[in-house]
XYZ file of C-alpha atoms in Angstrom:
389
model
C 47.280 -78.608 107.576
C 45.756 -81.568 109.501
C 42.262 -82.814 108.449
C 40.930 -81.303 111.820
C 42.235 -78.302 111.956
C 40.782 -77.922 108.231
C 37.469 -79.010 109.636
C 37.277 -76.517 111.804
C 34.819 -74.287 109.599
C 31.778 -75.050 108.649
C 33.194 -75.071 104.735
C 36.177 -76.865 105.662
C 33.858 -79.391 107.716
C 31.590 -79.997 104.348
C 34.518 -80.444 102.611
C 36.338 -83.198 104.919
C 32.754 -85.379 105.295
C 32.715 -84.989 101.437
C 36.253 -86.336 101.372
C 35.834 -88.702 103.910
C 32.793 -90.156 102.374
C 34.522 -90.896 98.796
C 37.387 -92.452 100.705
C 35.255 -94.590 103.252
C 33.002 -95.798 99.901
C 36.108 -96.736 97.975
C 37.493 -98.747 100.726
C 34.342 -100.548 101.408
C 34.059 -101.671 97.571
C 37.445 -102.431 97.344
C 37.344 -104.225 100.936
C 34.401 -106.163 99.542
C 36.058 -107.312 96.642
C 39.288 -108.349 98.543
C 37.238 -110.316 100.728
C 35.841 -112.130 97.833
C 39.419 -112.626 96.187
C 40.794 -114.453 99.245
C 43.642 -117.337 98.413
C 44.029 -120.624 99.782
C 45.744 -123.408 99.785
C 44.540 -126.653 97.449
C 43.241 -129.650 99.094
C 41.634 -132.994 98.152
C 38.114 -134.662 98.649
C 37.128 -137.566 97.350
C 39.348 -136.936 94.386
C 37.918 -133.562 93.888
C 40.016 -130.446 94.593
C 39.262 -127.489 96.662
C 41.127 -124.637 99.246
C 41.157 -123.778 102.173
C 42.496 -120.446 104.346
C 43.582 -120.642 107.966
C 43.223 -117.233 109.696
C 45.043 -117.069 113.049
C 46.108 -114.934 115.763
C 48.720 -115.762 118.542
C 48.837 -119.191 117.120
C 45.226 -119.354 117.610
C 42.982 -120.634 114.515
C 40.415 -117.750 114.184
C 38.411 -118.852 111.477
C 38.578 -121.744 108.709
C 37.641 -120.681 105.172
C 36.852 -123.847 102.722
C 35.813 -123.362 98.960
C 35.285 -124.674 95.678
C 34.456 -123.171 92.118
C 30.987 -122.543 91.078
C 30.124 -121.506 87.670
C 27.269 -119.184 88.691
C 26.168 -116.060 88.540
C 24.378 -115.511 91.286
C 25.265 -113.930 95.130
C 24.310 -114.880 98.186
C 25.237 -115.300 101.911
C 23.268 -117.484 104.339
C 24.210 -116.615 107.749
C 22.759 -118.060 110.745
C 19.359 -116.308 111.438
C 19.233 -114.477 115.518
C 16.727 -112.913 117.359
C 17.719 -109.355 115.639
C 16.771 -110.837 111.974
C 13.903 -112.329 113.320
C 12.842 -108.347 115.223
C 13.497 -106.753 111.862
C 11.153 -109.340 109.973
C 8.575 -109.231 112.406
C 8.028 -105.256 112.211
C 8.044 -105.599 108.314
C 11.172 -103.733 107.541
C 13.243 -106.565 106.583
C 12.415 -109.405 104.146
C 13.724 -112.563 103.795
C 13.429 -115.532 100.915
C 11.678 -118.477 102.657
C 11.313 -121.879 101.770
C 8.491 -122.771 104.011
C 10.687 -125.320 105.645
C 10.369 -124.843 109.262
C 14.309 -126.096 110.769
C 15.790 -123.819 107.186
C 13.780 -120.847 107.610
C 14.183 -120.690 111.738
C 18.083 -121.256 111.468
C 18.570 -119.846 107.954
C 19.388 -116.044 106.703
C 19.314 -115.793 103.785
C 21.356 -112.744 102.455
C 19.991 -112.030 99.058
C 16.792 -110.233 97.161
C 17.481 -112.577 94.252
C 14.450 -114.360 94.033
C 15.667 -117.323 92.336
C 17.884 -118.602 95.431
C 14.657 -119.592 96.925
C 12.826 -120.895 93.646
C 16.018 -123.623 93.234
C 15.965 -124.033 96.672
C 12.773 -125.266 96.928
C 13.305 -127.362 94.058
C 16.288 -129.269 95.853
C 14.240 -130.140 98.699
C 17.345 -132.758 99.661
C 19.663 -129.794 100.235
C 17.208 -128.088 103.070
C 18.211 -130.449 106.104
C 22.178 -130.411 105.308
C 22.014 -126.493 104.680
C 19.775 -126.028 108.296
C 22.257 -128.488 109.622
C 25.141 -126.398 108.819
C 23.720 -123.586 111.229
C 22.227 -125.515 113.783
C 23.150 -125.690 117.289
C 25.698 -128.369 117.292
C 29.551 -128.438 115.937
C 30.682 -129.556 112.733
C 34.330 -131.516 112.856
C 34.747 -129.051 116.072
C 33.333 -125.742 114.005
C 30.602 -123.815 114.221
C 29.620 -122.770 110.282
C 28.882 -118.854 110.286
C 28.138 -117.719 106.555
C 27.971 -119.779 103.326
C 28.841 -117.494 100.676
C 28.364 -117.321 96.748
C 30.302 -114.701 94.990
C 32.298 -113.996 91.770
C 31.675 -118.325 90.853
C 33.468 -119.684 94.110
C 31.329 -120.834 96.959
C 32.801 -120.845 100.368
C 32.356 -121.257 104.322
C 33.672 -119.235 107.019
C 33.816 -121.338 109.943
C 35.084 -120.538 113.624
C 36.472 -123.204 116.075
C 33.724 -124.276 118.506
C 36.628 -123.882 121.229
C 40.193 -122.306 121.120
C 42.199 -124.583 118.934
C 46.156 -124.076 118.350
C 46.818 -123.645 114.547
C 49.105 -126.639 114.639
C 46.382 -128.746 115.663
C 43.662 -127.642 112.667
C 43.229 -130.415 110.181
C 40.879 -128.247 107.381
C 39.932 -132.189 106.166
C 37.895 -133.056 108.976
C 35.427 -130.057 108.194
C 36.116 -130.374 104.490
C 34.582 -134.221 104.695
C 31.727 -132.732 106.245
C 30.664 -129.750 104.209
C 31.735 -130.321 100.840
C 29.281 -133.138 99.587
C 26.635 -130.655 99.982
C 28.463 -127.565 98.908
C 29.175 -129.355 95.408
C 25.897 -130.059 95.279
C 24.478 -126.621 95.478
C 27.470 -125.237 93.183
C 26.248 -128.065 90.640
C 22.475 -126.659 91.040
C 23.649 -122.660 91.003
C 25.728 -123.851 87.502
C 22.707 -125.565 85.839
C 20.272 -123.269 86.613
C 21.547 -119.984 87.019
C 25.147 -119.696 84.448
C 27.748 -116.763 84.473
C 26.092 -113.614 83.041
C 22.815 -114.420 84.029
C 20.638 -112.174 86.558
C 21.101 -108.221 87.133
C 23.914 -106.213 89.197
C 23.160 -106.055 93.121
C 22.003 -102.275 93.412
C 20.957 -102.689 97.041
C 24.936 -103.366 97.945
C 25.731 -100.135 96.148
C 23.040 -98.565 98.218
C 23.954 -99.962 101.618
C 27.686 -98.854 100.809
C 27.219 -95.499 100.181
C 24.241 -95.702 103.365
C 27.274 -96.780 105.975
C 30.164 -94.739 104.269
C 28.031 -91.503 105.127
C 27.394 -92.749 108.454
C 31.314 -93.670 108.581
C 32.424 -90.475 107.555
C 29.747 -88.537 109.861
C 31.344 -90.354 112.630
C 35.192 -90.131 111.761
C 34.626 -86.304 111.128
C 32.635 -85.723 114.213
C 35.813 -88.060 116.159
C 37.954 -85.483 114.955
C 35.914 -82.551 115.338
C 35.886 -83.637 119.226
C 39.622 -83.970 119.111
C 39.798 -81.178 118.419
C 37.992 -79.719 121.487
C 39.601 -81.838 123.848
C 42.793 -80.396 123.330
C 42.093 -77.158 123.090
C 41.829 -75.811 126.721
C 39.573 -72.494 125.641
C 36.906 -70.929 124.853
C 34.955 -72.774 127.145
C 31.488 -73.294 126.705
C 29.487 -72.263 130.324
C 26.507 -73.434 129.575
C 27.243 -76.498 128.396
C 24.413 -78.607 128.833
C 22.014 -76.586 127.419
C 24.503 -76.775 124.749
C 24.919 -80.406 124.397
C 20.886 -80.643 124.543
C 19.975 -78.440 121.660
C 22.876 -80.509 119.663
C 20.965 -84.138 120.771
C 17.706 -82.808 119.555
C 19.472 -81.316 116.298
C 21.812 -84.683 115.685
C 18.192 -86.907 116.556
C 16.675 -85.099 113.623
C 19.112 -85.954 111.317
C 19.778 -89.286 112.606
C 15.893 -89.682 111.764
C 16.223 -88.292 108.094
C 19.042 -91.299 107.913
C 17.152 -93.533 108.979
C 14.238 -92.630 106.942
C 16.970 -92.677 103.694
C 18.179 -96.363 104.549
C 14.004 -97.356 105.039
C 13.461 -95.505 101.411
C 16.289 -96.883 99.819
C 16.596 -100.541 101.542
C 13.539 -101.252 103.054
C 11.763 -104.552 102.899
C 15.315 -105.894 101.785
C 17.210 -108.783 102.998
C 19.554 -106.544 104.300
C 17.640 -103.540 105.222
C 18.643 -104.269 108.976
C 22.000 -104.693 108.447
C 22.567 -101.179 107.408
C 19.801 -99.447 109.528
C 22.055 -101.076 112.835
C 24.894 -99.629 111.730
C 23.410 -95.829 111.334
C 21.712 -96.064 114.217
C 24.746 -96.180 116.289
C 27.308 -95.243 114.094
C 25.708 -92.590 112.471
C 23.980 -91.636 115.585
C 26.870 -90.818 117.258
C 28.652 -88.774 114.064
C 25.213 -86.891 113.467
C 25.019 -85.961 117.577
C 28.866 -85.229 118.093
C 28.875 -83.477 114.864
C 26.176 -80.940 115.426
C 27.550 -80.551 118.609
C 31.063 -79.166 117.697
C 29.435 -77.222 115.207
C 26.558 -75.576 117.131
C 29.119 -74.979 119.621
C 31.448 -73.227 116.974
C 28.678 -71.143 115.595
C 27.777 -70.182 119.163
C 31.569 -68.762 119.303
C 32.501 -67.785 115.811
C 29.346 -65.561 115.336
C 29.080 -63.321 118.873
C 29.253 -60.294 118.002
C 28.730 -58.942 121.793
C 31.076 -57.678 123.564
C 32.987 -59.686 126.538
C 31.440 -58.824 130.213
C 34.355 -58.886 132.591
C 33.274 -61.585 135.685
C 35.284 -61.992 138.731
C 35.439 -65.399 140.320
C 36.863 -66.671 143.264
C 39.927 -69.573 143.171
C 38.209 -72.746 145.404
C 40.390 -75.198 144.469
C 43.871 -75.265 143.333
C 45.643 -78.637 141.876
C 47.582 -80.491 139.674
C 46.698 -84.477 137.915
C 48.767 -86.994 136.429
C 47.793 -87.558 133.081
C 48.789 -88.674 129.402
C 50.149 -91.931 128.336
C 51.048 -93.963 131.774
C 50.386 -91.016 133.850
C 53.486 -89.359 132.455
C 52.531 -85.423 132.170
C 50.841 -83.063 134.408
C 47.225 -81.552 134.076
C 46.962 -78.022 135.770
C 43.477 -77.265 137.022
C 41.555 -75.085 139.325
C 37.864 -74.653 140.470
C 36.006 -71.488 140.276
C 33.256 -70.547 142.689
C 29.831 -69.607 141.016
C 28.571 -66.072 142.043
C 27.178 -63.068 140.393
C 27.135 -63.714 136.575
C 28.618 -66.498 136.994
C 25.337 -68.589 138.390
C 27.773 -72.057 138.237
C 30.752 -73.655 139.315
C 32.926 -74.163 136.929
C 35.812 -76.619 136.739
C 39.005 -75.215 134.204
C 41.883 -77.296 132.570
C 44.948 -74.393 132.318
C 48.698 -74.253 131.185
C 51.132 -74.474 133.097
C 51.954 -70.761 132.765
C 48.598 -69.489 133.723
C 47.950 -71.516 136.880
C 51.157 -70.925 138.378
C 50.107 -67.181 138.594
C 47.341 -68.374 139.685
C 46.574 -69.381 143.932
C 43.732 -71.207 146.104
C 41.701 -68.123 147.715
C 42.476 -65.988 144.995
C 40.340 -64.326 142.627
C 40.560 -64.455 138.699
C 38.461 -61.698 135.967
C 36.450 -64.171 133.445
C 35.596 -62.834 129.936
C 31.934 -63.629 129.794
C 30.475 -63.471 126.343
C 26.668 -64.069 125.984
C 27.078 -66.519 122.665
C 25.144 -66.090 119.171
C 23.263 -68.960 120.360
C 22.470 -67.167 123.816
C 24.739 -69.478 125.350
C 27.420 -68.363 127.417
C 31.433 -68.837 127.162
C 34.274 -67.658 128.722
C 37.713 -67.097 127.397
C 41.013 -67.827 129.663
C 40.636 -66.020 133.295
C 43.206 -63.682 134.333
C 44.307 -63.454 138.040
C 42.835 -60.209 140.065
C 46.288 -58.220 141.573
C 45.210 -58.010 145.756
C 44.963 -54.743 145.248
C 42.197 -54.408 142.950
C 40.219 -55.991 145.447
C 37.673 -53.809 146.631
């Protein structure tokens, strides 16, 4: 049985975000440590090896990675610091190492809750201009530097090509020239001062990855959940933004206990931001949709009413191109509001039920009043003349 079909319940529903989430968390963590594990190919400097990793598309270079060992054991990114970093910091719910260097700290990010990054840092006060330098607002050998990374005792750039560059025409050297000199310098400082073994696992990661795989999962379920609804042309929901309003107000509370999690668990963290971003819209989205397609479930699942039989009259009477390239047809009419039926409502049929189906005509709707108080109709059925009155 397909996921969404076995989501359809609120049991089966719990049961695919539980799934989800496991699978979204392993694939982070093991995404994480593939991304650390990259390959290159070996390359020469002054003598002194290191790799390098061309990523391309189209025969486009899409980003340069260079790195060397580093016998440390210490993690880190530095990224280059924007105005969303600098939002976060100023409201207090992010916090960053500084140096109290004003070029490092205004261009610097510095990923990391490690406190002794910043302690060597500022003790190799002849690495701060050549670090800020590497995220300023000029190129480097035709790059712009984003991240400097520090990970399982490599240390690494990920550069992107200040212009579109052809992957025949990428010389790794030029930027290699540039950026190692001061990249074997810090690996020689992280090695002295800070050896394999030393320091304590990086709990806020494993926080932030479980954070963003339940806003993941919230948001792949609720994609299928919606899928699911989409396709299926009844019941249909009447009053549907009443609907889609109690579900926003519902999804915004749980959005907010999210939120308040990733402030609890991260907060005042170098990456607090990071993650809170990410829920916001990600997990905004799942926690909104979500709600929605269950609310809207519950509403249908649970009347116990009987159906109110509701004539309406045919307005409109018409067909759409639709699918992939326009290559199936859509069968629709409009229905008239009147009586019970206090709005006009707009139906998606098969094929078999509009062709019985005319302009002028009239059609009986199965009203039902919803556990939720909110009405929904089942497929209409066309009115013989007769039964006119």
């Amino acid at each position: 049985m397909p996921i969404w079909w076995a989501a359809e319940g609120g049991v089966g529903m719990w049961f695919a975000f539980g799934l989800i989430t496991l699978s979204v968390t392993a694939w982070l963590l093991f995404r994480w440590r593939l991304a650390n594990r990259w390959k290159g190919k070996p390359g020469t400097q002054d003598g002194k090896s290191y790799e390098y990793a061309i990523s391309q598309n189209k025969g486009r270079v899409v980003q340069l990675r260079i790195g060397i060992d580093c016998a440390t054991g210490m993690h880190f990114c530095l990224k280059r610091e924007n105005w969303i970093d600098r939002l976060f910091k100023s409201l207090g719910l992010s916090q960053e190492q500084q140096l109290n260097r004003l070029h490092f700290d205004e261009r610097v990010y510095v990923l990391s809750d490690d406190k002794r990054l910043s302690y060597l840092l500022r003790l190799k006060s002849e690495l701060h201009a050549p670090l800020s330098e590497f995220f300023g607002p000029g190129e480097c050998a035709g790059f712009r530097i984003r991240k400097l990374w520090c990970r399982d005792k490599r240390l690494w750039i990920e550069a992107k090509p200040a212009k579109s560059m052809k992957a025949a025409d990428c010389n790794p050297q030029d930027l290699a020239e540039d950026v190692l000199p001061v990249m074997r310098e810090l690996a020689e400082l992280l090695a002295s001062s800070a050896s394999p073994g030393s320091g304590s696992p990086d709990h806020f990661f494993l926080k932030a990855c479980l954070l963003t795989a339940i806003s993941s999962a919230l948001a792949i379920v609720a994609g299928l959940q919606l899928f699911r609804l989409a396709i299926a042309k009844f019941p249909v929901v009447v009053d549907n933004t009443e609907l889609m309003m109690l579900s926003l107000g519902v999804g915004s509370f749980l959005l907010l206990l999210l939120l308040g999690a990733c402030v609890m668990f991260l907060g005042r963290t170098s990456r607090m931001h990071l993650v809170l971003l990410e829920l916001l819209f990600i997990g905004g989205f799942g926690c909104v949709a979500g709600v929605y397609a269950e609310l809207r479930d519950y509403n249908i699942d649970f009347d116990s009413m009987a159906a109110r039989p509701v004539e309406a009259d045919v307005i409109r009477h018409y067909t759409r191109r639709c699918g992939k390239n326009g290559r199936s047809t859509c069968y629709h009419v409009d229905l008239a509001a009147g009586g019970e039926l206090d709005r006009r409502l707009s139906l998606k049929l098969d094929a078999a039920t509009w062709h019985r189906l005319h302009a002028g005509g009239t059609v009986n709707l199965p009203l039902h009043l919803g556990a939720l108080g909110m009405r929904w109709i089942d497929a209409p059925e066309p009115v013989p003349s007769q039964g006119k009155p």
